[in-house]
Coordinates of C-alpha atoms and ligand atoms in Angstrom, one line a residue:
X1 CA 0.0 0.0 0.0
X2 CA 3.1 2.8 1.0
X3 CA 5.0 1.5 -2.0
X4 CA 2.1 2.1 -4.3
X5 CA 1.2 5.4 -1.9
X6 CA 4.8 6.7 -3.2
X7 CA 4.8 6.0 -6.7
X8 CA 1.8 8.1 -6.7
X9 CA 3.4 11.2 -5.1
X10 CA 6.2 10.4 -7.3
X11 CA 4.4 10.6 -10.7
X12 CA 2.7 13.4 -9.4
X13 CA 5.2 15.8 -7.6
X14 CA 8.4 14.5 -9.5
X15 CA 7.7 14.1 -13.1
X16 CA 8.2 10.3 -12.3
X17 CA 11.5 10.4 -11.1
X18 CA 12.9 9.2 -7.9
X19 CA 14.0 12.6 -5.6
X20 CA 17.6 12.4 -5.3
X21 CA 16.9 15.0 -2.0
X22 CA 16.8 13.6 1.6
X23 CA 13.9 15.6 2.4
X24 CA 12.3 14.5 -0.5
X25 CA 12.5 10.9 -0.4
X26 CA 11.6 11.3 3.6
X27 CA 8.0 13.3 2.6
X28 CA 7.4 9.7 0.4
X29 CA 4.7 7.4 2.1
X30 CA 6.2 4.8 3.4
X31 CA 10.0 5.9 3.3
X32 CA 12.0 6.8 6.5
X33 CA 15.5 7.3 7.2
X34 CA 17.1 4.1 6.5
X35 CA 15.4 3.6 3.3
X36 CA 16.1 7.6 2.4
X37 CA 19.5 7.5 3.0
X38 CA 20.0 3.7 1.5
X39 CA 18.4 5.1 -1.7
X40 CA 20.8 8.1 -2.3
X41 CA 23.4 5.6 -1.7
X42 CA 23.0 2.8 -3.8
X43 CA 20.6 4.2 -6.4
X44 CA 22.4 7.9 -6.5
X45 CA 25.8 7.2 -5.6
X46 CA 25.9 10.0 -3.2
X47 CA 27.2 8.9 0.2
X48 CA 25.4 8.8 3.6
X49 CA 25.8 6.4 6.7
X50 CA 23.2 3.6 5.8
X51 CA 22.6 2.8 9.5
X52 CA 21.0 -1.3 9.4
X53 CA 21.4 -3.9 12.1
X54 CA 24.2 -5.5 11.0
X55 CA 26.5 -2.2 10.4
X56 CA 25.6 -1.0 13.5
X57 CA 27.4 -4.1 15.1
X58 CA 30.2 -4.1 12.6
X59 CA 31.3 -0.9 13.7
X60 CA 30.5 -1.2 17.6
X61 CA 32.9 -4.5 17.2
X62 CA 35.9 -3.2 15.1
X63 CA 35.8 1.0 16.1
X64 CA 34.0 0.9 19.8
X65 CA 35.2 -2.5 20.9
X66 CA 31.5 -3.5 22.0
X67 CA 30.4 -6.8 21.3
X68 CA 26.8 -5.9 20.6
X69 CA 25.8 -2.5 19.6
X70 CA 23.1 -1.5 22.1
X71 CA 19.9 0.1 21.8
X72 CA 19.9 1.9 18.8
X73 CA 19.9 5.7 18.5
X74 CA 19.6 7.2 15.1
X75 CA 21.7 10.5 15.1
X76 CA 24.5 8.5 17.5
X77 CA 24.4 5.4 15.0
X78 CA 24.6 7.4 11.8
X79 CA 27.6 9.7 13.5
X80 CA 29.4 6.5 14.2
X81 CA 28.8 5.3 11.0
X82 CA 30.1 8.4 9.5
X83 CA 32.7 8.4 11.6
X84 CA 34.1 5.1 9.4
X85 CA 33.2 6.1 6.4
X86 CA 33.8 10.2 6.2
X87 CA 37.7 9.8 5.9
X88 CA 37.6 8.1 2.4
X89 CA 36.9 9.5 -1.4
X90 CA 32.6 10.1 -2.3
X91 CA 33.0 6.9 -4.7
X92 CA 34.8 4.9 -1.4
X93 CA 32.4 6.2 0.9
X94 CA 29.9 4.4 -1.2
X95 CA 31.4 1.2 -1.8
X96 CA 32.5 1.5 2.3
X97 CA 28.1 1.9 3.2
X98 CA 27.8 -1.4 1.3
X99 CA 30.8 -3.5 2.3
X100 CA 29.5 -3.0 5.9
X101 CA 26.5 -4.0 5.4
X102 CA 28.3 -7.2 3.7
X103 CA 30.3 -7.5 6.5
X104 CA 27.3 -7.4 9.0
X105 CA 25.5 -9.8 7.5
X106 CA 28.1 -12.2 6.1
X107 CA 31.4 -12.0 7.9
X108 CA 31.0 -10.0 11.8
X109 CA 27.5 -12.5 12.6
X110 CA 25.7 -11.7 15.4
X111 CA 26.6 -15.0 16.9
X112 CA 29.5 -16.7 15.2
X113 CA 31.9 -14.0 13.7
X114 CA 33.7 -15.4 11.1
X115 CA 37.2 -13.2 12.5
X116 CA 40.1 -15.4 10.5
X117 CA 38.3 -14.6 6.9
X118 CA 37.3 -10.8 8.3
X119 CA 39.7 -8.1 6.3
X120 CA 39.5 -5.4 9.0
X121 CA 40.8 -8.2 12.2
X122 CA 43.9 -6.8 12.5
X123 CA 42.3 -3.1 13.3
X124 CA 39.3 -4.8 14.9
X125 CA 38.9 -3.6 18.7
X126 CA 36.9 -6.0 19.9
X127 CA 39.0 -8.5 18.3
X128 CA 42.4 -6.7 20.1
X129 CA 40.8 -6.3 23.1
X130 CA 40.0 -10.5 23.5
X131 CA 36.1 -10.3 23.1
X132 CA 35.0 -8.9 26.2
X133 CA 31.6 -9.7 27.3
X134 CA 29.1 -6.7 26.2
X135 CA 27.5 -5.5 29.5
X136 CA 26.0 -2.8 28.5
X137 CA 21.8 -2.3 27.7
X138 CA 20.5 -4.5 25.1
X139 CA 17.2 -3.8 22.3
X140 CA 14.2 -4.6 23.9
X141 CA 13.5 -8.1 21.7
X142 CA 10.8 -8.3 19.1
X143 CA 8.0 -10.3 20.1
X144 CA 7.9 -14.1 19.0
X145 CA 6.0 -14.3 15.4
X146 CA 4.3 -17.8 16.2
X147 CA 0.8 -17.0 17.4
X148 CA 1.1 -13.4 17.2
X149 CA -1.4 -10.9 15.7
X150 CA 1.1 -10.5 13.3
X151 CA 0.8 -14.1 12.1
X152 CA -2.3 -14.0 11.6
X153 CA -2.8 -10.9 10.0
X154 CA -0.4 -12.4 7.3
X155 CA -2.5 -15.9 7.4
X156 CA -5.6 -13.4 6.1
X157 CA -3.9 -11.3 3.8
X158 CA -2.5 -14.4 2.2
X159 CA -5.6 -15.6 1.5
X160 CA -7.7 -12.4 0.4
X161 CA -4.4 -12.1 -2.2
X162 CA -5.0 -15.5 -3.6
X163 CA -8.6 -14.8 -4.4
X164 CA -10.4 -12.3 -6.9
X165 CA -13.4 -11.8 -5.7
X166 CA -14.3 -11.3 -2.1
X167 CA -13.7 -13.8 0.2
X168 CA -16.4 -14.7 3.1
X169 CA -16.0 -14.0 6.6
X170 CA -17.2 -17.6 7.2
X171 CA -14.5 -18.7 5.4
X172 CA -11.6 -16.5 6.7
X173 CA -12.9 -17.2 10.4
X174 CA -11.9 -20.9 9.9
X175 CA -8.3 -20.0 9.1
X176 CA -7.4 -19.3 12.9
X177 CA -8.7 -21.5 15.8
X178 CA -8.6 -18.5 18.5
X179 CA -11.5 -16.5 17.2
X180 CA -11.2 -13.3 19.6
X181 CA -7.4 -13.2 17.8
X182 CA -8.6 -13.3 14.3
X183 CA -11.3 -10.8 14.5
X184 CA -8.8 -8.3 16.7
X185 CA -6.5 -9.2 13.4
X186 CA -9.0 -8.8 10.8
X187 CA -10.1 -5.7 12.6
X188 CA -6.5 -4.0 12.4
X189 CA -6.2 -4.8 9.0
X190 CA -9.6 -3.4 8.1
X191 CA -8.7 0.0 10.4
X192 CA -5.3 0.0 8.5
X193 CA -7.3 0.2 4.9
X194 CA -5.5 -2.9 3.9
X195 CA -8.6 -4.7 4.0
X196 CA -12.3 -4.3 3.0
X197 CA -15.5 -5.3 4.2
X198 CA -18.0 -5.6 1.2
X199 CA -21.4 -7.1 0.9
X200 CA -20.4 -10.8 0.2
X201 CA -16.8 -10.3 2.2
X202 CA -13.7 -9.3 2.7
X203 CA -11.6 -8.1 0.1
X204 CA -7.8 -6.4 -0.2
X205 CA -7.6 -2.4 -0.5
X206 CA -7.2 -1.4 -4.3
Ligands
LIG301 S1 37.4 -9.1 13.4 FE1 35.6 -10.4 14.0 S2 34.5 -9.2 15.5 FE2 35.9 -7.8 14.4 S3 34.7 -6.9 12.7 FE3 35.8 -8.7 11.9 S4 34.3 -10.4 12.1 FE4 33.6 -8.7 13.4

């Protein structure tokens, strides 16, 4: 729904062209910061700290010497990020926002950091320093998917993509065994104009 929310506002207020502006791409439905900034990188070529999971423990590991990264905090994070990146060439700084996100998600795991194939451990601090237990605050953790609203939301959205015409609410109803949980899901989706209720049932949001 965003995605088709911001192609809208971008045939309409940009001639059909993706903003290469920060403020721009942030007034898109749908687009925040991350996204904004991973844009104008990757798509632009113009450098900014692209601030995901993963990078944000890449650089507490090898520049703070943390073994996890903390809660995060957007201006800190991207300033830290920056921090790496900002002493290199525009075209480095680039290839620099996507090699740490390589890292992060390849190489510096969350769990199992793969340190002997890693081509910044012999700068790494946490690495010099002999992997000292992070005792710092941790991100509050997402809840579990199984059995969540969540879940179930997906279960009906599944099934009202799958299907052309409207689908009935006797139907849908047998999808989930907790009842109270599928009507609080099918309500949030109806309240979030993802879903409709028509005559003969529930359909997805054109
Ligand atoms: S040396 Fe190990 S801990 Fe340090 S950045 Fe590389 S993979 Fe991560």
């Amino acid at each position: 729904m965003r995605l088709h929310q911001a192609a809208t506002a971008i045939s309409r207020d940009h001639a059909g062209e993706v903003p290469r502006d920060l403020d721009a791409l942030l007034a898109l439905p749908g687009i925040g910061d991350y996204t904004a900034r991973a844009i104008r990188t990757f798509a632009f070529g113009i450098p900014e700290p692209v601030v995901d999971t993963n990078v944000r423990r890449v650089v507490a590991r090898a520049v703070a010497g943390q073994g996890e990264a903390g809660p995060p905090r957007m201006a800190t994070d991207r300033d830290a990020v920056w921090s790496v990146l900002s002493p290199v060439t525009e075209e480095l700084q680039v290839q620099g926002a996507k090699a740490l996100m390589e890292l992060g998600a390849l190489v510096c795991t969350a769990r199992k950091p793969l340190c002997e194939q890693c081509p910044v451990r012999d700068t790494c601090a946490w690495r010099a320093a002999g992997y000292p237990a992070y005792e710092g605050t941790t991100a509050p953790r997402q809840a579990r998917f199984e059995g969540s609203d969540r879940q179930v939301r997906g279960i009906i959205l599944r099934e009202l993509r799958h299907s052309d015409i409207p689908v009935p609410e006797t139907f849908l109803v047998t999808l989930w065994n907790d009842r109270l949980q599928y009507e609080r899901a099918l309500a949030s989706l109806l309240e979030d104009g993802l879903a409709v209720r028509e005559a003969d049932g529930i359909t997805l949001a054109s």
